[in-house]
Tab-separated table of C-alpha atoms and ligand atoms in Angstrom:
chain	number	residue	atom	x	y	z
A	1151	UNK	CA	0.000	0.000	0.000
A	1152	UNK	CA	2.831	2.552	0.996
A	1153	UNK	CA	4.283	1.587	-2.405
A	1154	UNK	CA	1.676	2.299	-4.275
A	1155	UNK	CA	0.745	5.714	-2.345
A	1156	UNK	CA	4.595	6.672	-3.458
A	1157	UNK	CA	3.895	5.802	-6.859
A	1158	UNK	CA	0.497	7.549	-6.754
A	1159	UNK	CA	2.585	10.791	-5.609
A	1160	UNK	CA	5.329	10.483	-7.807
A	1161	UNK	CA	2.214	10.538	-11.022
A	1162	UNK	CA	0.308	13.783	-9.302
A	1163	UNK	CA	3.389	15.335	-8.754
A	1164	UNK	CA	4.413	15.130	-12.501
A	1165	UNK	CA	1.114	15.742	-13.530
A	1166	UNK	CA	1.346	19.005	-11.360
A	1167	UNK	CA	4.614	20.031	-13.012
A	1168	UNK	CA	3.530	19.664	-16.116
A	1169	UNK	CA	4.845	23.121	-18.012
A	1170	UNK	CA	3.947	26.576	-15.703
A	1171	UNK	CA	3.796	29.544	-17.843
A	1172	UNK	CA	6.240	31.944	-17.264
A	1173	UNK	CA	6.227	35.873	-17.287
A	1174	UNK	CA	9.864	35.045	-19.077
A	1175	UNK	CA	10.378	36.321	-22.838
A	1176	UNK	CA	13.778	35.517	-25.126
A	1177	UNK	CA	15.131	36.018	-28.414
A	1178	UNK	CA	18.562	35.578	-29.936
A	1179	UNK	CA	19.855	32.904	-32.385
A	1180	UNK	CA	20.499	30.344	-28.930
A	1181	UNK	CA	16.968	31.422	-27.495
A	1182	UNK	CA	14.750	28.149	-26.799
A	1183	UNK	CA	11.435	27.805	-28.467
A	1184	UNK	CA	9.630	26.530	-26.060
A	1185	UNK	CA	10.114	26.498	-22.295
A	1186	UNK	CA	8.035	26.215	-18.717
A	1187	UNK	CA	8.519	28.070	-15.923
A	1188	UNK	CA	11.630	27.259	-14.275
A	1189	UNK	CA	13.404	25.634	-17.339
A	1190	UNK	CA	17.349	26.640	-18.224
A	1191	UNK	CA	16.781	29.023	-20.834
A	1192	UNK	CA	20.228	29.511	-21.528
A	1193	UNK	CA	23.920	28.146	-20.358
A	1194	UNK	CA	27.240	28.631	-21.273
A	1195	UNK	CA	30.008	26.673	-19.617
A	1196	UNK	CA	32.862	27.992	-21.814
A	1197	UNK	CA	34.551	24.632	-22.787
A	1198	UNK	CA	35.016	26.648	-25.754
A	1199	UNK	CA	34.509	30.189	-26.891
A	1200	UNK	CA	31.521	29.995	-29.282
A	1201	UNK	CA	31.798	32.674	-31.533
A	1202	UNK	CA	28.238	32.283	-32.568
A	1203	UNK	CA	27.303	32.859	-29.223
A	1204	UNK	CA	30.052	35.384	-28.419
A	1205	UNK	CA	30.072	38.602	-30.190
A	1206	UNK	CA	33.127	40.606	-29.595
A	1207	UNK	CA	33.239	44.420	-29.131
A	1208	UNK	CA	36.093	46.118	-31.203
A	1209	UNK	CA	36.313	49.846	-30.691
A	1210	UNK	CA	38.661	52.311	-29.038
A	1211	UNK	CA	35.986	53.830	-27.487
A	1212	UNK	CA	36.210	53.703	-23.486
A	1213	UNK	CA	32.797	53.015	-22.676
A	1214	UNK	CA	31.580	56.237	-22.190
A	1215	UNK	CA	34.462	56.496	-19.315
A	1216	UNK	CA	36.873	57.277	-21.311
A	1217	UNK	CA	38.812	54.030	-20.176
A	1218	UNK	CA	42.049	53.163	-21.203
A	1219	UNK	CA	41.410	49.756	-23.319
A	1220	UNK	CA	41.500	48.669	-27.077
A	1221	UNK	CA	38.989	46.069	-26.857
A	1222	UNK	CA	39.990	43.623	-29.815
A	1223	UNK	CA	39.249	39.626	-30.962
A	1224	UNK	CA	43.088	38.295	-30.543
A	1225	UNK	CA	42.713	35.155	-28.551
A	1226	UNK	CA	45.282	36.323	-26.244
A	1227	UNK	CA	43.038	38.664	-25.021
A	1228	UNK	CA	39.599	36.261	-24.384
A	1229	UNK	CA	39.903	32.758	-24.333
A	1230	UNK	CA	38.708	29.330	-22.916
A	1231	UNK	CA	41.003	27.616	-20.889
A	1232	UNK	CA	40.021	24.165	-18.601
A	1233	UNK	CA	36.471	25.340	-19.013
A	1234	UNK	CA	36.707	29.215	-18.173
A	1235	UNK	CA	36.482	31.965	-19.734
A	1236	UNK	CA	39.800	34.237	-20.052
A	1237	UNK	CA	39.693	37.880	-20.308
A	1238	UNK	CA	43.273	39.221	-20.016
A	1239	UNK	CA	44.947	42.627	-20.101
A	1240	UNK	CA	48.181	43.037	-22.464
A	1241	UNK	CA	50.338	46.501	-23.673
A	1242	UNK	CA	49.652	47.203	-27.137
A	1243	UNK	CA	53.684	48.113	-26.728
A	1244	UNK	CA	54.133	44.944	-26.961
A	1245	UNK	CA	52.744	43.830	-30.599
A	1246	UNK	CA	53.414	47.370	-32.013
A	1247	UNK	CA	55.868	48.826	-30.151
A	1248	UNK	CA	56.213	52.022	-27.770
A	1249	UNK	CA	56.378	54.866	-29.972
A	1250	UNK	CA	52.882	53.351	-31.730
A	1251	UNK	CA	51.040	54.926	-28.599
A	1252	UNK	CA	52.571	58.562	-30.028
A	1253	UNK	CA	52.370	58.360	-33.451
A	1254	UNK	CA	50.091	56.081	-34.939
A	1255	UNK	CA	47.382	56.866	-36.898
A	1256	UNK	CA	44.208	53.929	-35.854
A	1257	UNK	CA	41.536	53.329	-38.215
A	1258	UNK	CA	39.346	50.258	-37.324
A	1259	UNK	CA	37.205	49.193	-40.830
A	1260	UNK	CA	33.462	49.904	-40.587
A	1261	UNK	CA	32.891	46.198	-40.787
A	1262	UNK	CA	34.870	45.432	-37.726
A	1263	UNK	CA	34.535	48.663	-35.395
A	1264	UNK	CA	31.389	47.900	-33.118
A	1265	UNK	CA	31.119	51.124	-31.427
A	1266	UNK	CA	31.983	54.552	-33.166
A	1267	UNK	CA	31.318	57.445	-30.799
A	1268	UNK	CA	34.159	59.102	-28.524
A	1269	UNK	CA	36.248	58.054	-31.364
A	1270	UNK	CA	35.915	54.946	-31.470
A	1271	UNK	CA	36.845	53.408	-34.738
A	1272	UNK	CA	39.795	55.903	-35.491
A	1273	UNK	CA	42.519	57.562	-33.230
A	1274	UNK	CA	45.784	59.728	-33.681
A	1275	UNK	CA	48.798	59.079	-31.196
A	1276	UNK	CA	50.329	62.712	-30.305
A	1277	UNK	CA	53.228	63.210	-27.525
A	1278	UNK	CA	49.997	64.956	-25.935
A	1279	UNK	CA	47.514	61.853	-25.993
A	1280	UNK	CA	48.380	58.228	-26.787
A	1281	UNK	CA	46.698	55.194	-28.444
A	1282	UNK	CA	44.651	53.559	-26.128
A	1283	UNK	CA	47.879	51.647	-24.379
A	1284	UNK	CA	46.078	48.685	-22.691
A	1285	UNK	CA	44.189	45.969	-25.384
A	1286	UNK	CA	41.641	43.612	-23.715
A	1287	UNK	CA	38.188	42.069	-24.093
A	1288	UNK	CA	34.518	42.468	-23.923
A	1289	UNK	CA	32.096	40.101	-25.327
A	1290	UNK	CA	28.516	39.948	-25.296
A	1291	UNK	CA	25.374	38.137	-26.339
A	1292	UNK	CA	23.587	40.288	-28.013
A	1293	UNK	CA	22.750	38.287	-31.139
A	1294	UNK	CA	22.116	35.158	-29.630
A	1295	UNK	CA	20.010	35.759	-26.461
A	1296	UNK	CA	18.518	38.111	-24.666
A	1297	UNK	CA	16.056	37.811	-21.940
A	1298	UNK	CA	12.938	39.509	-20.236
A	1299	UNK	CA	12.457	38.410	-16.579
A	1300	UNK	CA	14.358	35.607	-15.212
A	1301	UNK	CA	17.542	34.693	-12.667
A	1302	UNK	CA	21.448	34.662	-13.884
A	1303	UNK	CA	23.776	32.744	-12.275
A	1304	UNK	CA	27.831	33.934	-13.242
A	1305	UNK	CA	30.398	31.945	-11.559
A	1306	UNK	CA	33.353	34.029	-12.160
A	1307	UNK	CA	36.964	35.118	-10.768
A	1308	UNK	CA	37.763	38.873	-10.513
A	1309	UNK	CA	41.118	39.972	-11.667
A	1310	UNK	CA	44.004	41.267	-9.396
A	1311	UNK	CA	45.588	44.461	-10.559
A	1312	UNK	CA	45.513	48.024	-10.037
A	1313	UNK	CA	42.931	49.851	-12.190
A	1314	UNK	CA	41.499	47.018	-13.439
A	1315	UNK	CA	37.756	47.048	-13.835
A	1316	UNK	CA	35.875	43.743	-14.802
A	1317	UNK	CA	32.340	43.660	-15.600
A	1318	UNK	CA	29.224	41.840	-15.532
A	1319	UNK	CA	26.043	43.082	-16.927
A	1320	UNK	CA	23.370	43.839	-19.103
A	1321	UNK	CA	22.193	46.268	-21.463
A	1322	UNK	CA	19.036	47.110	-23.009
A	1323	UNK	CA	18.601	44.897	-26.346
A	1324	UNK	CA	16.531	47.189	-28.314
A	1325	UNK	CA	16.623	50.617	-26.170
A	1326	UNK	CA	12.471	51.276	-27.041
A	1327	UNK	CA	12.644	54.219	-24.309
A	1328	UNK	CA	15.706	56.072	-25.752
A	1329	UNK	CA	19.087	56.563	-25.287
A	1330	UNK	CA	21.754	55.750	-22.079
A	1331	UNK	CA	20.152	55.487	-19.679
A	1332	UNK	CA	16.738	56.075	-20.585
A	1333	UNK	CA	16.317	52.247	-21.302
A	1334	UNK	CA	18.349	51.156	-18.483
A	1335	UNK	CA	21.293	49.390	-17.357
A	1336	UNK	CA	21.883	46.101	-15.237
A	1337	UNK	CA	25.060	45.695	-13.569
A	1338	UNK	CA	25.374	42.461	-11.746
A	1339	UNK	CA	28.424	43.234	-10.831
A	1340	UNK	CA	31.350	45.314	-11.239
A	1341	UNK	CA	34.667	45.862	-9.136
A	1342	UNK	CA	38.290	47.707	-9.018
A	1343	UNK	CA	41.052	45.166	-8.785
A	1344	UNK	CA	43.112	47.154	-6.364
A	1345	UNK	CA	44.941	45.387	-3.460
A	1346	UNK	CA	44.787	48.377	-1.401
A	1347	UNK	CA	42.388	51.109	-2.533
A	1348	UNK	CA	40.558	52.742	-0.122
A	1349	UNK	CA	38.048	55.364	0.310
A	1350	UNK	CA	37.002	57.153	3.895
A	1351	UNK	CA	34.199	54.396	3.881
A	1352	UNK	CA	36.781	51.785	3.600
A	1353	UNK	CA	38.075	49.403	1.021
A	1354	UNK	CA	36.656	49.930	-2.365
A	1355	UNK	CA	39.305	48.099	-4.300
A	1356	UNK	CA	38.833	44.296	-4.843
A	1357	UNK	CA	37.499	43.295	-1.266
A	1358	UNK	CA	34.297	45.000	-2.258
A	1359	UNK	CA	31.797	44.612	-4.952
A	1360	UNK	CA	28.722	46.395	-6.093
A	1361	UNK	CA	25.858	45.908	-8.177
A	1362	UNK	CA	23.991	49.058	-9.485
A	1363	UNK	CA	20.942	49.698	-12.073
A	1364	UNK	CA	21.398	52.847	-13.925
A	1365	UNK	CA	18.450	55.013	-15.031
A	1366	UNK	CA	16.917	58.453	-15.676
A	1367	UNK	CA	15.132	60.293	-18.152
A	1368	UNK	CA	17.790	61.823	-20.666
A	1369	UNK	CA	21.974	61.510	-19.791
A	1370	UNK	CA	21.572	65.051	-18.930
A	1371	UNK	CA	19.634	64.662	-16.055
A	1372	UNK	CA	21.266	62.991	-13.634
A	1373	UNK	CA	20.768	59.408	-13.783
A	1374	UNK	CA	20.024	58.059	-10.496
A	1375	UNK	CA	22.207	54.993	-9.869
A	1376	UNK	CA	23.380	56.085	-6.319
A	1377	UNK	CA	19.822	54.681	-5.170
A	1378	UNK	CA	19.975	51.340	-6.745
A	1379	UNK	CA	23.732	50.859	-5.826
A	1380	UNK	CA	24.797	48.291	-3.640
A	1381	UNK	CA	28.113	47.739	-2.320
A	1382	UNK	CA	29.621	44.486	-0.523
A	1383	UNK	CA	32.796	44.249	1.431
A	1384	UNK	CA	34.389	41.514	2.894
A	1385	UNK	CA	37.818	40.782	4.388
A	1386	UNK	CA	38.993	38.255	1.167
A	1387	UNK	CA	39.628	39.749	-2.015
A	1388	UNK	CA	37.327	38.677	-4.605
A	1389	UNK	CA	39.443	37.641	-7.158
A	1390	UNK	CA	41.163	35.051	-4.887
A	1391	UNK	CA	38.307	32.866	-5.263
A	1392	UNK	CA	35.266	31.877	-7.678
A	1393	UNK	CA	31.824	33.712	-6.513
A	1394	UNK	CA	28.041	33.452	-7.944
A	1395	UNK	CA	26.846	36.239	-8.731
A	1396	UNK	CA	23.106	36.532	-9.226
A	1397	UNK	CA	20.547	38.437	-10.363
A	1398	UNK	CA	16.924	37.392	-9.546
A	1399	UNK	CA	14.728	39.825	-12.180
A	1400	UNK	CA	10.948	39.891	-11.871
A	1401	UNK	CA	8.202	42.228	-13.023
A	1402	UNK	CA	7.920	43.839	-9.591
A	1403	UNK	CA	11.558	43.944	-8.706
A	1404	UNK	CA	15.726	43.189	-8.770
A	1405	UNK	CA	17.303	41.502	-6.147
A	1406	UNK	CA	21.058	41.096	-6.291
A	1407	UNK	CA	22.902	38.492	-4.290
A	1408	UNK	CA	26.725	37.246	-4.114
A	1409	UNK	CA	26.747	33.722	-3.287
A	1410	UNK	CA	23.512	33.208	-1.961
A	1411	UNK	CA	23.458	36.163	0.025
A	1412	UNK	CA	21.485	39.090	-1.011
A	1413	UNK	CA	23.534	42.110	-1.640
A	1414	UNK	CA	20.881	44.732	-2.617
A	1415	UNK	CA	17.060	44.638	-4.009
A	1416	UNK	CA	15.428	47.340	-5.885
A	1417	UNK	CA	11.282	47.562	-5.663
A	1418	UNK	CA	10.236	50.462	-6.967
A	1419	UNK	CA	6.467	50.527	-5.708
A	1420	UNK	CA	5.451	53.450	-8.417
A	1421	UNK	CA	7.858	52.726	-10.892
A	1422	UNK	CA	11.182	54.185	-11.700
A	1423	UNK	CA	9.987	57.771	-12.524
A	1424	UNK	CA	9.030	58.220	-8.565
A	1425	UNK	CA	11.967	55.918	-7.215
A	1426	UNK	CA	14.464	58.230	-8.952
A	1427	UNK	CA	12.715	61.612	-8.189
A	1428	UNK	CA	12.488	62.702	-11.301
A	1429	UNK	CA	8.704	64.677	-11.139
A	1430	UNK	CA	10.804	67.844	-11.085
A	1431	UNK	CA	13.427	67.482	-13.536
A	1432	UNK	CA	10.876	69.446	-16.017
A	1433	UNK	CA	10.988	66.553	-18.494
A	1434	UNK	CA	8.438	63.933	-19.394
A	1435	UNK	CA	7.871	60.723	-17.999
A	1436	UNK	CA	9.692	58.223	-20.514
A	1437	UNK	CA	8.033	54.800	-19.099
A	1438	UNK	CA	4.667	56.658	-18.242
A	1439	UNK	CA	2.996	54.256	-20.220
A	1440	UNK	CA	5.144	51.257	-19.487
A	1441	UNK	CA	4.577	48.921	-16.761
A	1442	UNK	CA	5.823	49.297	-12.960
A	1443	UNK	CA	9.385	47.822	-13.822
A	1444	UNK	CA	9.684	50.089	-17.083
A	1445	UNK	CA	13.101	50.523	-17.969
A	1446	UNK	CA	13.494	46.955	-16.781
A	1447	UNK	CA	10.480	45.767	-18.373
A	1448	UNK	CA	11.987	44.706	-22.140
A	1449	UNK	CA	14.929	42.238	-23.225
A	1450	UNK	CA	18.475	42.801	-21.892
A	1451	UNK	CA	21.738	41.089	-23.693
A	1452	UNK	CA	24.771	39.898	-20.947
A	1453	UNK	CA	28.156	41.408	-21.747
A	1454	UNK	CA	31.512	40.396	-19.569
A	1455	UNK	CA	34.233	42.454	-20.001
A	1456	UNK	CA	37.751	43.723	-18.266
A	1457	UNK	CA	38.209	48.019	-18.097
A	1458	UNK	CA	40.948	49.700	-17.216
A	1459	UNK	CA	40.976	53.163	-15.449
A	1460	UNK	CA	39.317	55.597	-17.597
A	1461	UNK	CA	37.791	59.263	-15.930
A	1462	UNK	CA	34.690	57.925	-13.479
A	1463	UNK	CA	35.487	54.667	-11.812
A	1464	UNK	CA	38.324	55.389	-9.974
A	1465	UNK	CA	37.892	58.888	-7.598
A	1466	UNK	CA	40.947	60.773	-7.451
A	1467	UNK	CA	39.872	60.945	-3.789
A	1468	UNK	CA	40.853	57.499	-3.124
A	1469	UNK	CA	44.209	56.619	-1.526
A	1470	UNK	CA	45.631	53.567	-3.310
A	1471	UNK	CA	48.830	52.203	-1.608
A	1472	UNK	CA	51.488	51.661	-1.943
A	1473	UNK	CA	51.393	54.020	-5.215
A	1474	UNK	CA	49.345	56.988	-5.841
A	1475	UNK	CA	46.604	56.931	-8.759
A	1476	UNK	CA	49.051	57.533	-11.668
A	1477	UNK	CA	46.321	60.160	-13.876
A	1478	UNK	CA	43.742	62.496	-12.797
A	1479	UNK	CA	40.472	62.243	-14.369
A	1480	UNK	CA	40.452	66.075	-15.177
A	1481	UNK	CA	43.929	65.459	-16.877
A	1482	UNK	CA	44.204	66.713	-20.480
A	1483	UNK	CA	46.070	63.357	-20.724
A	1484	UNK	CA	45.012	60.193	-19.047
A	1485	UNK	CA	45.633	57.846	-20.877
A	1486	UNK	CA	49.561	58.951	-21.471
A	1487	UNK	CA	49.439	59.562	-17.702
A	1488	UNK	CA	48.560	56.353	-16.983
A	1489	UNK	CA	50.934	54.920	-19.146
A	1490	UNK	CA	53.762	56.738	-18.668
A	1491	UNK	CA	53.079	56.552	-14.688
A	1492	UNK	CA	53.375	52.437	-14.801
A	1493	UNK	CA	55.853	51.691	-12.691
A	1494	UNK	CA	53.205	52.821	-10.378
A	1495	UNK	CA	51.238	49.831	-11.414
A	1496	UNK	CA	52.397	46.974	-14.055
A	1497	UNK	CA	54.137	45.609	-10.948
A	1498	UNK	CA	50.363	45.036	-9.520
A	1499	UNK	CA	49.513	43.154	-12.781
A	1500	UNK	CA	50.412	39.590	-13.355
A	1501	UNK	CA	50.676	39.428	-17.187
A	1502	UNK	CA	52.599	36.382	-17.841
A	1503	UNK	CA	53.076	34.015	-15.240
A	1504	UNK	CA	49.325	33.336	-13.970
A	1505	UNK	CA	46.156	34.176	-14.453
A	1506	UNK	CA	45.586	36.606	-11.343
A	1507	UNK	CA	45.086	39.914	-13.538
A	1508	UNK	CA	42.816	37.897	-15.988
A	1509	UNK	CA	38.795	37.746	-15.633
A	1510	UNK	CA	38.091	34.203	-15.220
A	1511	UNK	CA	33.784	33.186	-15.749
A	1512	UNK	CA	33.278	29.300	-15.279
A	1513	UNK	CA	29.700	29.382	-16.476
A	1514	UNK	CA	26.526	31.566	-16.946
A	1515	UNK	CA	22.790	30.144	-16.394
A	1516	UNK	CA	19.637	31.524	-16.857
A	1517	UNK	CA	16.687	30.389	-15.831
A	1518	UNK	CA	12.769	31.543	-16.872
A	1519	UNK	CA	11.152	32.746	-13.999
B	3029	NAG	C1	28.787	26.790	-31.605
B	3029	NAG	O1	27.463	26.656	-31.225
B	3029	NAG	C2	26.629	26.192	-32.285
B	3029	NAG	C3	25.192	26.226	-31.826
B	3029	NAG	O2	25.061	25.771	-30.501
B	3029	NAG	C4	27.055	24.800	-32.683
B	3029	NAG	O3	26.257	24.338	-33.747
B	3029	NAG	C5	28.515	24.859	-33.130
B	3029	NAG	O4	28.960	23.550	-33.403
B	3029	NAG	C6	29.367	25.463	-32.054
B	3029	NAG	N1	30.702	25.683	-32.573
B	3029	NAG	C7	31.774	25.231	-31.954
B	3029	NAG	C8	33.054	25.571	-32.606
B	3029	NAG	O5	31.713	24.604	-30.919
B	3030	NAG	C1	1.720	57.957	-23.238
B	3030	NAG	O1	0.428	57.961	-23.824
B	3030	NAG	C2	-0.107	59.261	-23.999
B	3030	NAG	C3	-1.538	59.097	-24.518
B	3030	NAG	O2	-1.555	58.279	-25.647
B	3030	NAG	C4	0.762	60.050	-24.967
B	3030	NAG	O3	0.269	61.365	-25.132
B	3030	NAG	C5	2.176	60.113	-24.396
B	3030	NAG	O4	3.046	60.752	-25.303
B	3030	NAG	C6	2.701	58.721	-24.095
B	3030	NAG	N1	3.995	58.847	-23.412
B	3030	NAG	C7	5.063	58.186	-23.789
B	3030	NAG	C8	6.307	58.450	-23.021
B	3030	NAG	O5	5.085	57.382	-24.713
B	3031	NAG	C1	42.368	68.793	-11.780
B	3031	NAG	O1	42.150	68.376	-10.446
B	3031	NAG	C2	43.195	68.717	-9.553
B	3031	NAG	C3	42.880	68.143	-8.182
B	3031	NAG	O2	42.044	67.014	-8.273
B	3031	NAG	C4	43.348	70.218	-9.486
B	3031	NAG	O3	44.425	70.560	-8.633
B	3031	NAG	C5	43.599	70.776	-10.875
B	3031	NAG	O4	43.572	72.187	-10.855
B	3031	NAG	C6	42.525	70.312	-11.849
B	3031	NAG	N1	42.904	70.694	-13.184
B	3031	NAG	C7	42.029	71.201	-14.056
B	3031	NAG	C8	42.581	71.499	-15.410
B	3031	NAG	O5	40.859	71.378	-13.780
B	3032	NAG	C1	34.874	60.294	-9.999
B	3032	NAG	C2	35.712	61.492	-9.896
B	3032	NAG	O1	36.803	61.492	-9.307
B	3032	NAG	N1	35.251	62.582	-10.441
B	3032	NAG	C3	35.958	63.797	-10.429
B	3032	NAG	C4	36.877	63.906	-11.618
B	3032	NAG	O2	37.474	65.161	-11.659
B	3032	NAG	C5	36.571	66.217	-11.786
B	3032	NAG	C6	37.389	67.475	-11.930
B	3032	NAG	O3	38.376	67.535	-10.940
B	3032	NAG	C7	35.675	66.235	-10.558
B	3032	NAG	O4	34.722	67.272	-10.700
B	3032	NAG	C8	34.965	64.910	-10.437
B	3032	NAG	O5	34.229	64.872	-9.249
């Protein structure tokens, strides 16, 4: 009898899971058709890197930070190694020489540059500003899935290194509201891979970690980040071990956690336009006729990639020891600054003999809601 009342579960209990709807939408070339509530909508375990998964950025362009990398395709800047992911900083010195940083004259075809603005796809060296000294990675999945609603899962290593600035997170797949950061931003996380960077709230170098959702009605208004912004220190650096990072994305809210542990939740009870304070910035309500999550109510893409410096990660209020910041942001130079300051630094990075300055991600998962 006990038997059978097991087997009798084990048939309403399949019959009860039979495929939830889910509030979950994808698209992309690796999107499933079909899928329940709950299913593994996407996963990438990086035993290789799939390019038809994987689309590279190439552009000169500094991510709106004016940071100091070249991100290119060369697989010694992103590859797969023992099933991870490798994103690793090298010195364009050292494929095209030093003086290439004062001279040359970089033009990246149409057909390869990805992003043009800040000048992007073409650069002049000068003695006054240099090439873009630092070449790295940042890929994305923008062609082959995006998502609406769901939880991601990243097990990844942060890098060790001064000024180093690895990044997970999402962008808006089709920006329907407008423009950054109109349509919104998801950063699941993002850190500085300082040993010893410190602001007077503490550590902010690579014992800490944040998460943040950018937003506001036009760039010129200030975009309210600060609110949805959550920082996590503890006593280990980050990039001595593997984490999971996670976002958990519904249509009422964000909830952010590092290892299991929540980290920061955004629930903005009358929508974005109120949660940012916006009623008196004089301009209309972009998501007025959106629904309460509006930015955060379409398709995002994931993107990993590894920054370096640039004019608005790294305050030049914070003490770094044992060497100072090497550039100031206002500086009619940074990026020659930077580079011509490295003794200050390339000591910090690991370049050849490990992979403690690289960006290591074991795997990504997404689930449907
Ligand atoms: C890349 O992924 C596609 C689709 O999943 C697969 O057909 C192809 O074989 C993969 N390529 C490599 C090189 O693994
Ligand atoms: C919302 O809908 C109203 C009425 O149709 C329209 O006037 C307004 O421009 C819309 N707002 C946005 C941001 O689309
Ligand atoms: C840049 O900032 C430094 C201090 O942070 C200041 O002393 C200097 O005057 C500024 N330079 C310019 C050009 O604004
Ligand atoms: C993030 C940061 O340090 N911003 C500063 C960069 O420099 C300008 C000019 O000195 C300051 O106004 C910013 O606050």
């Amino acid at each position: 009898m006990k038997i059978l009342a097991v087997i009798v579960s084990i048939l309403v209990g399949k019959l009860t899971n039979a495929c939830e709807p889910t509030e979950t939408t994808v698209s992309g070339t690796h999107a499933p058709q079909n899928f329940c509530s709950g299913d593994l909508i996407f996963e990438e375990t990086f035993d290789s890197l799939n390019l038809s998964k994987w689309r590279h950025e190439v552009t000169l362009a500094g991510g709106g930070n004016w940071e100091f990398q070249w991100y290119v395709t060369d697989d010694i800047n992103s590859y797969t190694r023992e099933g991870s992911l490798h994103i690793a900083p090298t010195f364009t010195s050292d494929i095209f020489g030093h003086k290439f940083l004062y001279s040359a004259h970089v033009v990246i075809p149409p057909n390869e540059c990805t992003i043009d603005w800040h000048y992007g796809c073409e650069r002049q060296g000068t003695r006054h500003e240099i090439i873009n000294p630092i070449r790295s990675a940042r890929v994305d999945t923008i062609n082959s899935f995006s998502f609406k609603y769901g939880s991601v899962e990243i097990r990844a290593r942060m890098p060790e290194g001064d000024w180093l600035w690895p990044a997970l997170w999402m962008m808006p797949t089709h920006s329907v509201y407008g423009d950054w950061p109109v349509s919104g931003e998801i950063d699941i996380m993002e850190m500085r891979g300082n040993k010893a960077l410190y602001a007077s709230g503490g550590h902010v170098g690579n014992q800490q970690c944040s998460s943040t959702i950018h937003f506001g009605p036009s760039a010129s208004v200030k975009n309210q980040w600060p609110l949805a912004h959550f920082a996590r220190n503890q006593n280990q650096p980050f990039s001595d071990n593997f984490h999971i990072y996670k976002l958990m994305w519904t249509p009422s809210e964000l909830i952010f956690s590092v290892d299991d542990i929540v980290t920061g939740r955004v629930r903005p009870e009358n929508g974005f336009w109120y949660y940012g304070g916006f009623e008196s910035s004089g301009l209309p309500n972009p998501w007025q006729n959106a629904t309460l999550l509006a930015p955060f109510d379409q398709e995002f893409y994931i993107i990993f990639n590894l920054a370096i410096g640039g004019t608005n990660f790294f305050d030049d209020s914070f003490v770094n020891i044992p060497f100072p910041k090497p550039w100031l942001n206002n500086s009619s130079r940074p990026r020659a600054d930077f580079w011509e300051n490295r003794r200050y630094w390339d000591g910090t990075w690991d370049r050849l003999n490990s992979d403690q300055s690289h960006l290591q991600v074991d795997y990504v998962r997404v689930f449907a809601l």
